[in-house]
Amino acid sequence: VGGALFGRVGLFCVGDGARSGGLPAAGLLAAGYGGAMAVSHPIAKRIGAWPAVAAVSTAVAAASALVTWRGRA
């Protein structure tokens, strides 16, 4: 369930990044989402699955906001 939600929100944010920052921004966001999903698994072994998903989702959401808001400024 967490992966499905993460993927759905990721697609939205990558699309938003493409609209506001172009294809380079979209590529950067997609790489960030993929990397965050990979990093969440080792983190989950230490702090639990849901806290790990929350932590990496928060980090990627902040990065997404910076990329997409900068394109709109």
PDB file of N, CA, C and O in Angstrom:
ATOM      1  N   VAL A   1       0.835  -1.198   0.000  1.00  0.00           N
ATOM      2  CA  VAL A   1       0.000   0.000   0.000  1.00  0.00           C
ATOM      3  C   VAL A   1       0.871   1.250   0.000  1.00  0.00           C
ATOM      4  O   VAL A   1       0.620   2.182  -0.746  1.00  0.00           O
ATOM      5  N   GLY A   2       1.916   1.261   0.808  1.00  0.00           N
ATOM      6  CA  GLY A   2       2.789   2.425   0.874  1.00  0.00           C
ATOM      7  C   GLY A   2       3.490   2.686  -0.450  1.00  0.00           C
ATOM      8  O   GLY A   2       3.593   3.821  -0.902  1.00  0.00           O
ATOM      9  N   GLY A   3       3.937   1.599  -1.096  1.00  0.00           N
ATOM     10  CA  GLY A   3       4.603   1.749  -2.388  1.00  0.00           C
ATOM     11  C   GLY A   3       3.660   2.264  -3.461  1.00  0.00           C
ATOM     12  O   GLY A   3       4.048   3.079  -4.304  1.00  0.00           O
ATOM     13  N   ALA A   4       2.409   1.797  -3.428  1.00  0.00           N
ATOM     14  CA  ALA A   4       1.422   2.260  -4.413  1.00  0.00           C
ATOM     15  C   ALA A   4       1.133   3.742  -4.230  1.00  0.00           C
ATOM     16  O   ALA A   4       1.072   4.500  -5.204  1.00  0.00           O
ATOM     17  N   LEU A   5       0.972   4.163  -2.996  1.00  0.00           N
ATOM     18  CA  LEU A   5       0.721   5.575  -2.721  1.00  0.00           C
ATOM     19  C   LEU A   5       1.931   6.423  -3.111  1.00  0.00           C
ATOM     20  O   LEU A   5       1.791   7.470  -3.748  1.00  0.00           O
ATOM     21  N   PHE A   6       3.107   5.940  -2.759  1.00  0.00           N
ATOM     22  CA  PHE A   6       4.340   6.644  -3.083  1.00  0.00           C
ATOM     23  C   PHE A   6       4.479   6.804  -4.602  1.00  0.00           C
ATOM     24  O   PHE A   6       4.817   7.877  -5.104  1.00  0.00           O
ATOM     25  N   GLY A   7       4.186   5.735  -5.332  1.00  0.00           N
ATOM     26  CA  GLY A   7       4.267   5.777  -6.785  1.00  0.00           C
ATOM     27  C   GLY A   7       3.263   6.724  -7.409  1.00  0.00           C
ATOM     28  O   GLY A   7       3.574   7.481  -8.334  1.00  0.00           O
ATOM     29  N   ARG A   8       2.050   6.737  -6.890  1.00  0.00           N
ATOM     30  CA  ARG A   8       0.998   7.601  -7.431  1.00  0.00           C
ATOM     31  C   ARG A   8       1.343   9.076  -7.225  1.00  0.00           C
ATOM     32  O   ARG A   8       1.209   9.893  -8.141  1.00  0.00           O
ATOM     33  N   VAL A   9       1.753   9.406  -6.028  1.00  0.00           N
ATOM     34  CA  VAL A   9       2.135  10.788  -5.731  1.00  0.00           C
ATOM     35  C   VAL A   9       3.381  11.167  -6.529  1.00  0.00           C
ATOM     36  O   VAL A   9       3.499  12.292  -7.030  1.00  0.00           O
ATOM     37  N   GLY A  10       4.300  10.213  -6.682  1.00  0.00           N
ATOM     38  CA  GLY A  10       5.502  10.468  -7.467  1.00  0.00           C
ATOM     39  C   GLY A  10       5.179  10.816  -8.908  1.00  0.00           C
ATOM     40  O   GLY A  10       5.747  11.748  -9.474  1.00  0.00           O
ATOM     41  N   LEU A  11       4.243  10.099  -9.514  1.00  0.00           N
ATOM     42  CA  LEU A  11       3.847  10.400 -10.892  1.00  0.00           C
ATOM     43  C   LEU A  11       3.261  11.801 -11.004  1.00  0.00           C
ATOM     44  O   LEU A  11       3.550  12.534 -11.950  1.00  0.00           O
ATOM     45  N   PHE A  12       2.452  12.180 -10.029  1.00  0.00           N
ATOM     46  CA  PHE A  12       1.878  13.522 -10.029  1.00  0.00           C
ATOM     47  C   PHE A  12       2.983  14.576  -9.940  1.00  0.00           C
ATOM     48  O   PHE A  12       2.999  15.541 -10.699  1.00  0.00           O
ATOM     49  N   CYS A  13       3.907  14.373  -9.015  1.00  0.00           N
ATOM     50  CA  CYS A  13       4.961  15.368  -8.808  1.00  0.00           C
ATOM     51  C   CYS A  13       5.920  15.443  -9.989  1.00  0.00           C
ATOM     52  O   CYS A  13       6.384  16.524 -10.349  1.00  0.00           O
ATOM     53  N   VAL A  14       6.219  14.304 -10.605  1.00  0.00           N
ATOM     54  CA  VAL A  14       7.088  14.322 -11.778  1.00  0.00           C
ATOM     55  C   VAL A  14       6.392  15.058 -12.919  1.00  0.00           C
ATOM     56  O   VAL A  14       7.008  15.859 -13.625  1.00  0.00           O
ATOM     57  N   GLY A  15       5.087  14.830 -13.089  1.00  0.00           N
ATOM     58  CA  GLY A  15       4.336  15.554 -14.108  1.00  0.00           C
ATOM     59  C   GLY A  15       4.315  17.044 -13.836  1.00  0.00           C
ATOM     60  O   GLY A  15       4.472  17.860 -14.750  1.00  0.00           O
ATOM     61  N   ASP A  16       4.146  17.405 -12.582  1.00  0.00           N
ATOM     62  CA  ASP A  16       4.159  18.823 -12.207  1.00  0.00           C
ATOM     63  C   ASP A  16       5.542  19.420 -12.456  1.00  0.00           C
ATOM     64  O   ASP A  16       5.664  20.542 -12.930  1.00  0.00           O
ATOM     65  N   GLY A  17       6.578  18.660 -12.156  1.00  0.00           N
ATOM     66  CA  GLY A  17       7.937  19.132 -12.405  1.00  0.00           C
ATOM     67  C   GLY A  17       8.189  19.334 -13.892  1.00  0.00           C
ATOM     68  O   GLY A  17       8.846  20.297 -14.284  1.00  0.00           O
ATOM     69  N   ALA A  18       7.644  18.451 -14.715  1.00  0.00           N
ATOM     70  CA  ALA A  18       7.809  18.591 -16.163  1.00  0.00           C
ATOM     71  C   ALA A  18       7.107  19.838 -16.678  1.00  0.00           C
ATOM     72  O   ALA A  18       7.632  20.536 -17.543  1.00  0.00           O
ATOM     73  N   ARG A  19       5.938  20.126 -16.134  1.00  0.00           N
ATOM     74  CA  ARG A  19       5.201  21.322 -16.566  1.00  0.00           C
ATOM     75  C   ARG A  19       5.890  22.611 -16.123  1.00  0.00           C
ATOM     76  O   ARG A  19       5.932  23.587 -16.861  1.00  0.00           O
ATOM     77  N   SER A  20       6.426  22.625 -14.920  1.00  0.00           N
ATOM     78  CA  SER A  20       6.990  23.877 -14.414  1.00  0.00           C
ATOM     79  C   SER A  20       8.484  24.016 -14.664  1.00  0.00           C
ATOM     80  O   SER A  20       8.977  25.123 -14.823  1.00  0.00           O
ATOM     81  N   GLY A  21       9.216  22.912 -14.715  1.00  0.00           N
ATOM     82  CA  GLY A  21      10.662  23.007 -14.848  1.00  0.00           C
ATOM     83  C   GLY A  21      11.225  22.336 -16.077  1.00  0.00           C
ATOM     84  O   GLY A  21      12.432  22.355 -16.292  1.00  0.00           O
ATOM     85  N   GLY A  22      10.368  21.710 -16.886  1.00  0.00           N
ATOM     86  CA  GLY A  22      10.822  21.037 -18.096  1.00  0.00           C
ATOM     87  C   GLY A  22      11.281  19.613 -17.831  1.00  0.00           C
ATOM     88  O   GLY A  22      11.196  19.088 -16.718  1.00  0.00           O
ATOM     89  N   LEU A  23      11.769  18.998 -18.866  1.00  0.00           N
ATOM     90  CA  LEU A  23      12.195  17.600 -18.777  1.00  0.00           C
ATOM     91  C   LEU A  23      13.374  17.375 -17.827  1.00  0.00           C
ATOM     92  O   LEU A  23      13.404  16.359 -17.134  1.00  0.00           O
ATOM     93  N   PRO A  24      14.339  18.299 -17.741  1.00  0.00           N
ATOM     94  CA  PRO A  24      15.419  18.065 -16.763  1.00  0.00           C
ATOM     95  C   PRO A  24      14.885  17.986 -15.326  1.00  0.00           C
ATOM     96  O   PRO A  24      15.323  17.135 -14.550  1.00  0.00           O
ATOM     97  N   ALA A  25      13.944  18.840 -14.990  1.00  0.00           N
ATOM     98  CA  ALA A  25      13.362  18.806 -13.644  1.00  0.00           C
ATOM     99  C   ALA A  25      12.604  17.509 -13.429  1.00  0.00           C
ATOM    100  O   ALA A  25      12.693  16.892 -12.362  1.00  0.00           O
ATOM    101  N   ALA A  26      11.866  17.077 -14.439  1.00  0.00           N
ATOM    102  CA  ALA A  26      11.120  15.829 -14.325  1.00  0.00           C
ATOM    103  C   ALA A  26      12.063  14.645 -14.139  1.00  0.00           C
ATOM    104  O   ALA A  26      11.805  13.756 -13.324  1.00  0.00           O
ATOM    105  N   GLY A  27      13.165  14.637 -14.880  1.00  0.00           N
ATOM    106  CA  GLY A  27      14.147  13.564 -14.730  1.00  0.00           C
ATOM    107  C   GLY A  27      14.782  13.553 -13.355  1.00  0.00           C
ATOM    108  O   GLY A  27      14.973  12.491 -12.754  1.00  0.00           O
ATOM    109  N   LEU A  28      15.090  14.738 -12.842  1.00  0.00           N
ATOM    110  CA  LEU A  28      15.666  14.854 -11.508  1.00  0.00           C
ATOM    111  C   LEU A  28      14.695  14.339 -10.446  1.00  0.00           C
ATOM    112  O   LEU A  28      15.074  13.597  -9.544  1.00  0.00           O
ATOM    113  N   LEU A  29      13.429  14.707 -10.576  1.00  0.00           N
ATOM    114  CA  LEU A  29      12.426  14.248  -9.618  1.00  0.00           C
ATOM    115  C   LEU A  29      12.219  12.742  -9.704  1.00  0.00           C
ATOM    116  O   LEU A  29      12.093  12.064  -8.677  1.00  0.00           O
ATOM    117  N   ALA A  30      12.173  12.200 -10.906  1.00  0.00           N
ATOM    118  CA  ALA A  30      12.008  10.752 -11.063  1.00  0.00           C
ATOM    119  C   ALA A  30      13.181   9.994 -10.429  1.00  0.00           C
ATOM    120  O   ALA A  30      12.982   8.987  -9.745  1.00  0.00           O
ATOM    121  N   ALA A  31      14.395  10.485 -10.649  1.00  0.00           N
ATOM    122  CA  ALA A  31      15.569   9.857 -10.036  1.00  0.00           C
ATOM    123  C   ALA A  31      15.502   9.956  -8.518  1.00  0.00           C
ATOM    124  O   ALA A  31      15.837   8.995  -7.809  1.00  0.00           O
ATOM    125  N   GLY A  32      15.065  11.097  -8.016  1.00  0.00           N
ATOM    126  CA  GLY A  32      14.920  11.270  -6.568  1.00  0.00           C
ATOM    127  C   GLY A  32      13.901  10.324  -5.977  1.00  0.00           C
ATOM    128  O   GLY A  32      14.120   9.731  -4.914  1.00  0.00           O
ATOM    129  N   TYR A  33      12.785  10.138  -6.668  1.00  0.00           N
ATOM    130  CA  TYR A  33      11.766   9.213  -6.182  1.00  0.00           C
ATOM    131  C   TYR A  33      12.281   7.783  -6.179  1.00  0.00           C
ATOM    132  O   TYR A  33      12.077   7.047  -5.211  1.00  0.00           O
ATOM    133  N   GLY A  34      12.953   7.396  -7.254  1.00  0.00           N
ATOM    134  CA  GLY A  34      13.497   6.039  -7.303  1.00  0.00           C
ATOM    135  C   GLY A  34      14.537   5.803  -6.221  1.00  0.00           C
ATOM    136  O   GLY A  34      14.533   4.765  -5.550  1.00  0.00           O
ATOM    137  N   GLY A  35      15.404   6.783  -6.046  1.00  0.00           N
ATOM    138  CA  GLY A  35      16.421   6.677  -5.011  1.00  0.00           C
ATOM    139  C   GLY A  35      15.832   6.623  -3.609  1.00  0.00           C
ATOM    140  O   GLY A  35      16.286   5.853  -2.759  1.00  0.00           O
ATOM    141  N   ALA A  36      14.814   7.418  -3.385  1.00  0.00           N
ATOM    142  CA  ALA A  36      14.187   7.436  -2.065  1.00  0.00           C
ATOM    143  C   ALA A  36      13.515   6.099  -1.750  1.00  0.00           C
ATOM    144  O   ALA A  36      13.576   5.612  -0.619  1.00  0.00           O
ATOM    145  N   MET A  37      12.889   5.500  -2.759  1.00  0.00           N
ATOM    146  CA  MET A  37      12.259   4.203  -2.539  1.00  0.00           C
ATOM    147  C   MET A  37      13.313   3.158  -2.191  1.00  0.00           C
ATOM    148  O   MET A  37      13.124   2.338  -1.299  1.00  0.00           O
ATOM    149  N   ALA A  38      14.457   3.209  -2.873  1.00  0.00           N
ATOM    150  CA  ALA A  38      15.541   2.265  -2.586  1.00  0.00           C
ATOM    151  C   ALA A  38      16.116   2.483  -1.186  1.00  0.00           C
ATOM    152  O   ALA A  38      16.401   1.526  -0.467  1.00  0.00           O
ATOM    153  N   VAL A  39      16.264   3.735  -0.790  1.00  0.00           N
ATOM    154  CA  VAL A  39      16.834   4.058   0.520  1.00  0.00           C
ATOM    155  C   VAL A  39      15.857   3.736   1.657  1.00  0.00           C
ATOM    156  O   VAL A  39      16.273   3.418   2.770  1.00  0.00           O
ATOM    157  N   SER A  40      14.562   3.770   1.367  1.00  0.00           N
ATOM    158  CA  SER A  40      13.579   3.528   2.434  1.00  0.00           C
ATOM    159  C   SER A  40      13.666   2.112   2.990  1.00  0.00           C
ATOM    160  O   SER A  40      13.361   1.885   4.160  1.00  0.00           O
ATOM    161  N   HIS A  41      14.094   1.154   2.185  1.00  0.00           N
ATOM    162  CA  HIS A  41      14.146  -0.232   2.656  1.00  0.00           C
ATOM    163  C   HIS A  41      15.197  -0.457   3.752  1.00  0.00           C
ATOM    164  O   HIS A  41      14.858  -1.026   4.792  1.00  0.00           O
ATOM    165  N   PRO A  42      16.431  -0.008   3.575  1.00  0.00           N
ATOM    166  CA  PRO A  42      17.382  -0.159   4.682  1.00  0.00           C
ATOM    167  C   PRO A  42      16.990   0.662   5.918  1.00  0.00           C
ATOM    168  O   PRO A  42      17.211   0.231   7.049  1.00  0.00           O
ATOM    169  N   ILE A  43      16.414   1.836   5.678  1.00  0.00           N
ATOM    170  CA  ILE A  43      15.969   2.649   6.816  1.00  0.00           C
ATOM    171  C   ILE A  43      14.864   1.930   7.586  1.00  0.00           C
ATOM    172  O   ILE A  43      14.813   1.977   8.820  1.00  0.00           O
ATOM    173  N   ALA A  44      13.996   1.239   6.848  1.00  0.00           N
ATOM    174  CA  ALA A  44      12.877   0.529   7.485  1.00  0.00           C
ATOM    175  C   ALA A  44      13.353  -0.552   8.437  1.00  0.00           C
ATOM    176  O   ALA A  44      12.678  -0.836   9.443  1.00  0.00           O
ATOM    177  N   LYS A  45      14.504  -1.139   8.161  1.00  0.00           N
ATOM    178  CA  LYS A  45      15.037  -2.168   9.060  1.00  0.00           C
ATOM    179  C   LYS A  45      15.415  -1.583  10.418  1.00  0.00           C
ATOM    180  O   LYS A  45      15.416  -2.283  11.423  1.00  0.00           O
ATOM    181  N   ARG A  46      15.697  -0.294  10.435  1.00  0.00           N
ATOM    182  CA  ARG A  46      16.098   0.353  11.689  1.00  0.00           C
ATOM    183  C   ARG A  46      14.943   1.015  12.423  1.00  0.00           C
ATOM    184  O   ARG A  46      14.876   0.967  13.642  1.00  0.00           O
ATOM    185  N   ILE A  47      14.048   1.682  11.672  1.00  0.00           N
ATOM    186  CA  ILE A  47      13.009   2.468  12.345  1.00  0.00           C
ATOM    187  C   ILE A  47      11.591   1.993  12.050  1.00  0.00           C
ATOM    188  O   ILE A  47      10.643   2.552  12.588  1.00  0.00           O
ATOM    189  N   GLY A  48      11.437   0.983  11.204  1.00  0.00           N
ATOM    190  CA  GLY A  48      10.118   0.483  10.861  1.00  0.00           C
ATOM    191  C   GLY A  48       9.679   0.985   9.489  1.00  0.00           C
ATOM    192  O   GLY A  48      10.169   2.014   8.995  1.00  0.00           O
ATOM    193  N   ALA A  49       8.759   0.237   8.893  1.00  0.00           N
ATOM    194  CA  ALA A  49       8.352   0.524   7.520  1.00  0.00           C
ATOM    195  C   ALA A  49       7.666   1.873   7.364  1.00  0.00           C
ATOM    196  O   ALA A  49       8.047   2.680   6.516  1.00  0.00           O
ATOM    197  N   TRP A  50       6.620   2.119   8.131  1.00  0.00           N
ATOM    198  CA  TRP A  50       5.866   3.362   7.943  1.00  0.00           C
ATOM    199  C   TRP A  50       6.670   4.607   8.302  1.00  0.00           C
ATOM    200  O   TRP A  50       6.607   5.607   7.580  1.00  0.00           O
ATOM    201  N   PRO A  51       7.454   4.596   9.389  1.00  0.00           N
ATOM    202  CA  PRO A  51       8.300   5.769   9.642  1.00  0.00           C
ATOM    203  C   PRO A  51       9.322   6.005   8.528  1.00  0.00           C
ATOM    204  O   PRO A  51       9.608   7.152   8.180  1.00  0.00           O
ATOM    205  N   ALA A  52       9.847   4.927   7.934  1.00  0.00           N
ATOM    206  CA  ALA A  52      10.808   5.084   6.836  1.00  0.00           C
ATOM    207  C   ALA A  52      10.132   5.700   5.623  1.00  0.00           C
ATOM    208  O   ALA A  52      10.679   6.600   4.989  1.00  0.00           O
ATOM    209  N   VAL A  53       8.945   5.209   5.285  1.00  0.00           N
ATOM    210  CA  VAL A  53       8.203   5.771   4.149  1.00  0.00           C
ATOM    211  C   VAL A  53       7.886   7.239   4.413  1.00  0.00           C
ATOM    212  O   VAL A  53       8.027   8.079   3.523  1.00  0.00           O
ATOM    213  N   ALA A  54       7.484   7.555   5.633  1.00  0.00           N
ATOM    214  CA  ALA A  54       7.177   8.950   5.970  1.00  0.00           C
ATOM    215  C   ALA A  54       8.427   9.825   5.854  1.00  0.00           C
ATOM    216  O   ALA A  54       8.356  10.945   5.330  1.00  0.00           O
ATOM    217  N   ALA A  55       9.560   9.316   6.299  1.00  0.00           N
ATOM    218  CA  ALA A  55      10.796  10.103   6.260  1.00  0.00           C
ATOM    219  C   ALA A  55      11.241  10.385   4.829  1.00  0.00           C
ATOM    220  O   ALA A  55      11.522  11.535   4.476  1.00  0.00           O
ATOM    221  N   VAL A  56      11.290   9.355   3.982  1.00  0.00           N
ATOM    222  CA  VAL A  56      11.759   9.590   2.615  1.00  0.00           C
ATOM    223  C   VAL A  56      10.716  10.355   1.808  1.00  0.00           C
ATOM    224  O   VAL A  56      11.075  11.158   0.942  1.00  0.00           O
ATOM    225  N   SER A  57       9.444  10.140   2.097  1.00  0.00           N
ATOM    226  CA  SER A  57       8.401  10.895   1.396  1.00  0.00           C
ATOM    227  C   SER A  57       8.483  12.374   1.725  1.00  0.00           C
ATOM    228  O   SER A  57       8.316  13.229   0.848  1.00  0.00           O
ATOM    229  N   THR A  58       8.752  12.688   2.974  1.00  0.00           N
ATOM    230  CA  THR A  58       8.908  14.084   3.376  1.00  0.00           C
ATOM    231  C   THR A  58      10.105  14.723   2.682  1.00  0.00           C
ATOM    232  O   THR A  58      10.021  15.851   2.178  1.00  0.00           O
ATOM    233  N   ALA A  59      11.209  13.999   2.625  1.00  0.00           N
ATOM    234  CA  ALA A  59      12.410  14.535   1.964  1.00  0.00           C
ATOM    235  C   ALA A  59      12.167  14.757   0.479  1.00  0.00           C
ATOM    236  O   ALA A  59      12.529  15.804  -0.074  1.00  0.00           O
ATOM    237  N   VAL A  60      11.519  13.807  -0.180  1.00  0.00           N
ATOM    238  CA  VAL A  60      11.273  13.943  -1.612  1.00  0.00           C
ATOM    239  C   VAL A  60      10.225  15.018  -1.878  1.00  0.00           C
ATOM    240  O   VAL A  60      10.324  15.759  -2.860  1.00  0.00           O
ATOM    241  N   ALA A  61       9.234  15.139  -1.011  1.00  0.00           N
ATOM    242  CA  ALA A  61       8.233  16.197  -1.178  1.00  0.00           C
ATOM    243  C   ALA A  61       8.886  17.571  -1.075  1.00  0.00           C
ATOM    244  O   ALA A  61       8.564  18.477  -1.857  1.00  0.00           O
ATOM    245  N   ALA A  62       9.816  17.722  -0.143  1.00  0.00           N
ATOM    246  CA  ALA A  62      10.513  19.003  -0.017  1.00  0.00           C
ATOM    247  C   ALA A  62      11.347  19.293  -1.262  1.00  0.00           C
ATOM    248  O   ALA A  62      11.335  20.417  -1.778  1.00  0.00           O
ATOM    249  N   ALA A  63      12.042  18.290  -1.764  1.00  0.00           N
ATOM    250  CA  ALA A  63      12.834  18.478  -2.981  1.00  0.00           C
ATOM    251  C   ALA A  63      11.937  18.807  -4.170  1.00  0.00           C
ATOM    252  O   ALA A  63      12.249  19.678  -4.978  1.00  0.00           O
ATOM    253  N   SER A  64      10.807  18.129  -4.258  1.00  0.00           N
ATOM    254  CA  SER A  64       9.858  18.386  -5.346  1.00  0.00           C
ATOM    255  C   SER A  64       9.331  19.810  -5.284  1.00  0.00           C
ATOM    256  O   SER A  64       9.205  20.485  -6.307  1.00  0.00           O
ATOM    257  N   ALA A  65       9.028  20.255  -4.077  1.00  0.00           N
ATOM    258  CA  ALA A  65       8.521  21.613  -3.911  1.00  0.00           C
ATOM    259  C   ALA A  65       9.568  22.639  -4.346  1.00  0.00           C
ATOM    260  O   ALA A  65       9.251  23.609  -5.038  1.00  0.00           O
ATOM    261  N   LEU A  66      10.815  22.407  -3.986  1.00  0.00           N
ATOM    262  CA  LEU A  66      11.870  23.331  -4.389  1.00  0.00           C
ATOM    263  C   LEU A  66      12.020  23.381  -5.907  1.00  0.00           C
ATOM    264  O   LEU A  66      12.162  24.455  -6.482  1.00  0.00           O
ATOM    265  N   VAL A  67      11.983  22.231  -6.542  1.00  0.00           N
ATOM    266  CA  VAL A  67      12.145  22.179  -7.996  1.00  0.00           C
ATOM    267  C   VAL A  67      10.975  22.829  -8.711  1.00  0.00           C
ATOM    268  O   VAL A  67      11.138  23.625  -9.621  1.00  0.00           O
ATOM    269  N   THR A  68       9.758  22.492  -8.290  1.00  0.00           N
ATOM    270  CA  THR A  68       8.587  22.996  -9.001  1.00  0.00           C
ATOM    271  C   THR A  68       8.303  24.457  -8.661  1.00  0.00           C
ATOM    272  O   THR A  68       7.896  25.205  -9.541  1.00  0.00           O
ATOM    273  N   TRP A  69       8.529  24.881  -7.432  1.00  0.00           N
ATOM    274  CA  TRP A  69       8.271  26.288  -7.081  1.00  0.00           C
ATOM    275  C   TRP A  69       9.297  27.206  -7.715  1.00  0.00           C
ATOM    276  O   TRP A  69       8.992  28.312  -8.099  1.00  0.00           O
ATOM    277  N   ARG A  70      10.533  26.736  -7.828  1.00  0.00           N
ATOM    278  CA  ARG A  70      11.570  27.553  -8.444  1.00  0.00           C
ATOM    279  C   ARG A  70      11.225  27.803  -9.910  1.00  0.00           C
ATOM    280  O   ARG A  70      11.464  28.874 -10.437  1.00  0.00           O
ATOM    281  N   GLY A  71      10.629  26.827 -10.561  1.00  0.00           N
ATOM    282  CA  GLY A  71      10.234  26.992 -11.953  1.00  0.00           C
ATOM    283  C   GLY A  71       9.093  27.972 -12.130  1.00  0.00           C
ATOM    284  O   GLY A  71       8.899  28.534 -13.195  1.00  0.00           O
ATOM    285  N   ARG A  72       8.324  28.212 -11.081  1.00  0.00           N
ATOM    286  CA  ARG A  72       7.167  29.112 -11.147  1.00  0.00           C
ATOM    287  C   ARG A  72       7.488  30.530 -10.691  1.00  0.00           C
ATOM    288  O   ARG A  72       6.710  31.434 -10.885  1.00  0.00           O
ATOM    289  N   ALA A  73       8.623  30.701 -10.037  1.00  0.00           N
ATOM    290  CA  ALA A  73       8.956  32.011  -9.496  1.00  0.00           C
ATOM    291  C   ALA A  73       9.365  32.989 -10.566  1.00  0.00           C
ATOM    292  O   ALA A  73       9.761  32.715 -11.618  1.00  0.00           O
TER     293      ALA A  73
END
